[in-house]
Tab-separated table of C-alpha atoms and ligand atoms in Angstrom:
chain	number	residue	atom	x	y	z
A	127	GLY	CA	73.504	107.652	91.843
A	128	ASN	CA	75.729	110.595	92.589
A	129	LYS	CA	77.823	111.455	89.533
A	130	ASN	CA	80.168	113.737	91.405
A	131	ILE	CA	82.326	112.120	94.052
A	132	ASN	CA	84.665	114.001	96.375
A	133	ALA	CA	87.454	111.907	97.833
A	134	LYS	CA	90.027	112.882	100.391
A	135	LEU	CA	93.274	111.089	99.541
A	136	VAL	CA	96.477	111.002	101.572
A	137	LEU	CA	99.994	110.015	100.509
A	138	LEU	CA	102.191	108.486	103.195
A	139	GLY	CA	105.652	106.968	103.073
A	140	ASP	CA	109.288	107.388	103.890
A	141	VAL	CA	111.223	110.543	103.100
A	142	GLY	CA	112.392	110.738	99.506
A	143	THR	CA	110.210	107.920	98.135
A	144	GLY	CA	108.557	110.285	95.649
A	145	LYS	CA	105.187	111.209	97.172
A	146	SER	CA	105.380	114.835	96.033
A	147	SER	CA	106.718	113.766	92.656
A	148	LEU	CA	103.760	111.420	92.099
A	149	VAL	CA	101.349	114.239	92.960
A	150	LEU	CA	103.192	116.722	90.739
A	151	ARG	CA	103.054	114.221	87.870
A	152	PHE	CA	99.346	113.531	88.399
A	153	VAL	CA	98.237	117.122	88.943
A	154	LYS	CA	100.570	119.040	86.618
A	155	GLY	CA	102.147	116.421	84.348
A	156	GLN	CA	105.598	117.507	85.496
A	157	PHE	CA	108.695	116.001	87.106
A	158	VAL	CA	111.665	117.723	88.721
A	159	GLU	CA	114.965	116.048	89.622
A	160	PHE	CA	115.441	118.272	92.675
A	161	GLN	CA	112.064	118.149	94.351
A	162	GLU	CA	112.230	119.777	97.777
A	163	SER	CA	111.430	117.726	100.862
A	164	THR	CA	107.894	118.483	102.047
A	165	ILE	CA	107.393	120.409	105.270
A	166	GLY	CA	104.248	119.371	107.165
A	167	ALA	CA	101.957	118.637	104.245
A	168	ALA	CA	100.855	120.155	100.953
A	169	PHE	CA	97.364	120.228	99.458
A	170	PHE	CA	96.365	119.680	95.838
A	171	SER	CA	93.196	118.826	94.017
A	172	GLN	CA	92.609	117.060	90.739
A	173	THR	CA	89.546	115.747	88.979
A	174	LEU	CA	89.306	112.466	87.097
A	175	ALA	CA	86.517	111.480	84.731
A	176	ILE	CA	85.651	107.814	85.021
A	177	ASN	CA	82.829	106.520	82.838
A	178	ASP	CA	79.924	108.903	83.554
A	179	GLU	CA	81.289	110.068	86.908
A	180	THR	CA	83.598	112.812	88.074
A	181	VAL	CA	85.890	112.059	90.973
A	182	LYS	CA	87.451	115.070	92.623
A	183	PHE	CA	90.510	114.093	94.636
A	184	GLU	CA	91.443	116.337	97.540
A	185	ILE	CA	95.038	115.295	97.990
A	186	TRP	CA	97.174	115.640	101.112
A	187	ASP	CA	100.842	115.112	100.299
A	188	THR	CA	102.422	114.507	103.707
A	189	ALA	CA	106.042	114.933	104.778
A	190	GLY	CA	108.026	111.717	105.195
A	191	GLN	CA	110.438	113.102	107.758
A	192	GLU	CA	109.938	111.301	111.070
A	193	ARG	CA	109.491	114.539	113.018
A	194	TYR	CA	106.150	115.043	111.210
A	195	HIS	CA	104.814	111.562	112.026
A	196	SER	CA	102.493	112.841	114.759
A	197	LEU	CA	100.616	114.986	112.199
A	198	ALA	CA	99.718	112.029	109.998
A	199	PRO	CA	96.418	111.058	111.692
A	200	MET	CA	94.979	114.489	110.805
A	201	TYR	CA	95.432	113.541	107.161
A	202	TYR	CA	94.488	109.856	107.105
A	203	ARG	CA	91.448	110.087	109.397
A	204	GLY	CA	88.348	110.257	107.259
A	205	ALA	CA	90.371	109.708	104.093
A	206	GLY	CA	88.601	107.813	101.322
A	207	ALA	CA	91.942	106.598	100.042
A	208	ALA	CA	95.600	106.351	100.983
A	209	ILE	CA	98.613	105.771	98.766
A	210	ILE	CA	101.489	104.286	100.725
A	211	VAL	CA	104.675	104.911	98.787
A	212	TYR	CA	108.019	103.120	98.965
A	213	ASP	CA	111.072	103.326	96.722
A	214	ILE	CA	111.875	100.051	94.898
A	215	THR	CA	115.603	100.812	95.309
A	216	ASN	CA	115.331	101.130	99.096
A	217	GLN	CA	114.403	98.113	101.240
A	218	ALA	CA	114.092	100.263	104.378
A	219	SER	CA	111.384	102.314	102.700
A	220	PHE	CA	109.404	99.100	102.033
A	221	ILE	CA	109.631	98.195	105.734
A	222	ARG	CA	108.427	101.716	106.563
A	223	ALA	CA	105.544	101.312	104.113
A	224	LYS	CA	104.396	98.179	105.947
A	225	LYS	CA	104.393	100.163	109.203
A	226	TRP	CA	102.156	102.771	107.570
A	227	VAL	CA	99.777	100.067	106.397
A	228	GLN	CA	99.577	98.686	109.943
A	229	GLU	CA	98.951	102.146	111.371
A	230	ILE	CA	96.189	102.974	108.894
A	231	GLN	CA	94.538	99.592	109.330
A	232	ALA	CA	94.637	100.003	113.123
A	233	GLN	CA	93.819	103.714	113.494
A	234	GLY	CA	92.140	104.726	110.247
A	235	SER	CA	88.716	104.001	108.877
A	236	SER	CA	88.008	100.466	107.626
A	237	SER	CA	86.538	101.891	104.418
A	238	THR	CA	89.748	103.661	103.338
A	239	VAL	CA	90.963	102.260	100.025
A	240	ILE	CA	94.687	101.565	100.404
A	241	ALA	CA	97.080	101.475	97.471
A	242	LEU	CA	100.712	100.433	97.739
A	243	ALA	CA	103.003	102.201	95.253
A	244	GLY	CA	106.509	100.914	94.543
A	245	ASN	CA	107.893	104.113	93.047
A	246	LYS	CA	111.088	104.828	91.037
A	247	ALA	CA	110.365	101.804	88.853
A	248	ASP	CA	112.594	103.419	86.212
A	249	LEU	CA	115.644	102.604	88.391
A	250	LEU	CA	115.593	98.866	87.643
A	251	GLU	CA	119.339	98.357	88.008
A	252	ALA	CA	119.200	99.540	91.633
A	253	ARG	CA	116.141	97.475	92.601
A	254	GLN	CA	116.029	96.109	96.192
A	255	VAL	CA	112.344	95.137	96.411
A	256	THR	CA	110.880	92.653	93.924
A	257	PRO	CA	107.383	93.134	92.553
A	258	ALA	CA	106.532	89.567	93.665
A	259	GLU	CA	107.404	90.357	97.276
A	260	ALA	CA	105.279	93.516	97.261
A	261	GLN	CA	102.389	91.853	95.430
A	262	THR	CA	102.294	89.000	97.961
A	263	TYR	CA	102.328	91.449	100.842
A	264	ALA	CA	99.567	93.530	99.234
A	265	GLN	CA	97.370	90.499	98.603
A	266	GLU	CA	97.766	89.260	102.175
A	267	ASN	CA	96.798	92.656	103.540
A	268	GLY	CA	93.909	93.598	101.271
A	269	LEU	CA	95.677	96.408	99.387
A	270	PHE	CA	96.233	96.874	95.732
A	271	PHE	CA	99.741	97.254	94.429
A	272	MET	CA	101.386	98.945	91.467
A	273	GLU	CA	104.936	99.877	90.605
A	274	THR	CA	105.066	103.496	89.477
A	275	SER	CA	107.525	106.009	88.120
A	276	ALA	CA	106.855	109.696	88.606
A	277	LYS	CA	109.875	110.345	86.417
A	278	ALA	CA	108.837	108.169	83.468
A	279	ALA	CA	105.093	108.789	84.022
A	280	THR	CA	104.453	105.072	84.449
A	281	ASN	CA	101.249	103.982	86.217
A	282	VAL	CA	100.693	107.396	87.802
A	283	ASN	CA	97.312	108.225	86.267
A	284	GLU	CA	96.551	104.508	86.459
A	285	ILE	CA	96.947	104.263	90.239
A	286	PHE	CA	94.589	107.201	90.805
A	287	TYR	CA	92.166	105.699	88.303
A	288	GLU	CA	92.237	102.320	90.091
A	289	ILE	CA	91.571	104.090	93.389
A	290	ALA	CA	88.677	106.014	91.858
A	291	LYS	CA	87.131	102.755	90.663
A	292	ARG	CA	87.387	101.244	94.154
A	293	LEU	CA	85.894	104.139	96.134
A	294	PRO	CA	82.640	103.190	97.802
A	295	ARG	CA	79.620	104.552	95.928
A	296	ALA	CA	76.637	106.028	97.735
B	681	GTP	P1	109.414	113.977	101.479
B	681	GTP	O1	108.554	115.128	101.097
B	681	GTP	O2	110.719	114.400	102.060
B	681	GTP	O3	108.734	112.971	102.344
B	681	GTP	O4	109.832	113.185	100.096
B	681	GTP	P2	108.881	112.724	98.912
B	681	GTP	O5	108.381	111.349	99.196
B	681	GTP	O6	107.853	113.757	98.626
B	681	GTP	O7	109.884	112.573	97.687
B	681	GTP	P3	110.081	113.620	96.483
B	681	GTP	O8	108.909	113.600	95.578
B	681	GTP	O9	110.533	114.894	97.039
B	681	GTP	O10	111.258	112.896	95.688
B	681	GTP	C1	112.535	112.661	96.266
B	681	GTP	C2	113.563	112.538	95.149
B	681	GTP	O11	113.307	111.380	94.362
B	681	GTP	C3	113.567	113.732	94.186
B	681	GTP	O12	114.906	114.039	93.866
B	681	GTP	C4	112.844	113.212	92.969
B	681	GTP	O13	113.288	113.814	91.784
B	681	GTP	C5	113.189	111.718	92.997
B	681	GTP	N1	112.126	110.887	92.417
B	681	GTP	C6	110.819	110.915	92.722
B	681	GTP	N2	110.129	110.031	91.990
B	681	GTP	C7	111.037	109.428	91.189
B	681	GTP	C8	110.952	108.402	90.175
B	681	GTP	O14	109.889	107.850	89.857
B	681	GTP	N3	112.133	108.027	89.579
B	681	GTP	C9	113.322	108.597	89.898
B	681	GTP	N4	114.405	108.164	89.247
B	681	GTP	N5	113.435	109.560	90.823
B	681	GTP	C10	112.314	109.964	91.458
B	682	MG	MG1	107.340	115.468	99.558
């Protein structure tokens, strides 16, 4: 089979949930406390070696601000994978994440691998969304779910690795 896979990946989710921070952690191994809000979208690429394959992610980090919502289809159409991000300390962001899942499942391609990321898992004392609640939702909707922390570098490489494993092979 093909040992080099290119995958377009899009991050979607409410403003401030940590989409850019997850990408910065994955691509550069860095975290900043005062990450600027994304305008439009930003592009990154990163390669992962998985067994004898190389997966090159072409990553679109979209802006969570509502005024950019109409741009989103440009990024999720034709995407091999989507990471829908919410903030575990913000119930409203979980509700918004479910709306994104609905939109992708209705308007996107049926082959897009969808991951649900409950980010800011380092902020346990401020938690508003339980892992059980998110896991149940993910299972019912055919997604896979992980809690992540861009700050603590928890499950960041892992979520990209899990996506890479699930991408359809030629
Ligand atoms: P938009 O671009 O506006 O849609 O936001 P975003 O989803 O890209 O969020 P961004 O990465 O800009 O992060 C927003 C804020 O949350 C920043 O101040 C980050 O430092 C902080 N943040 C991101 N990830 C984490 C995390 O895992 N833990 C903690 N404690 N803070 C985080
Ligand atoms: Mg951003």
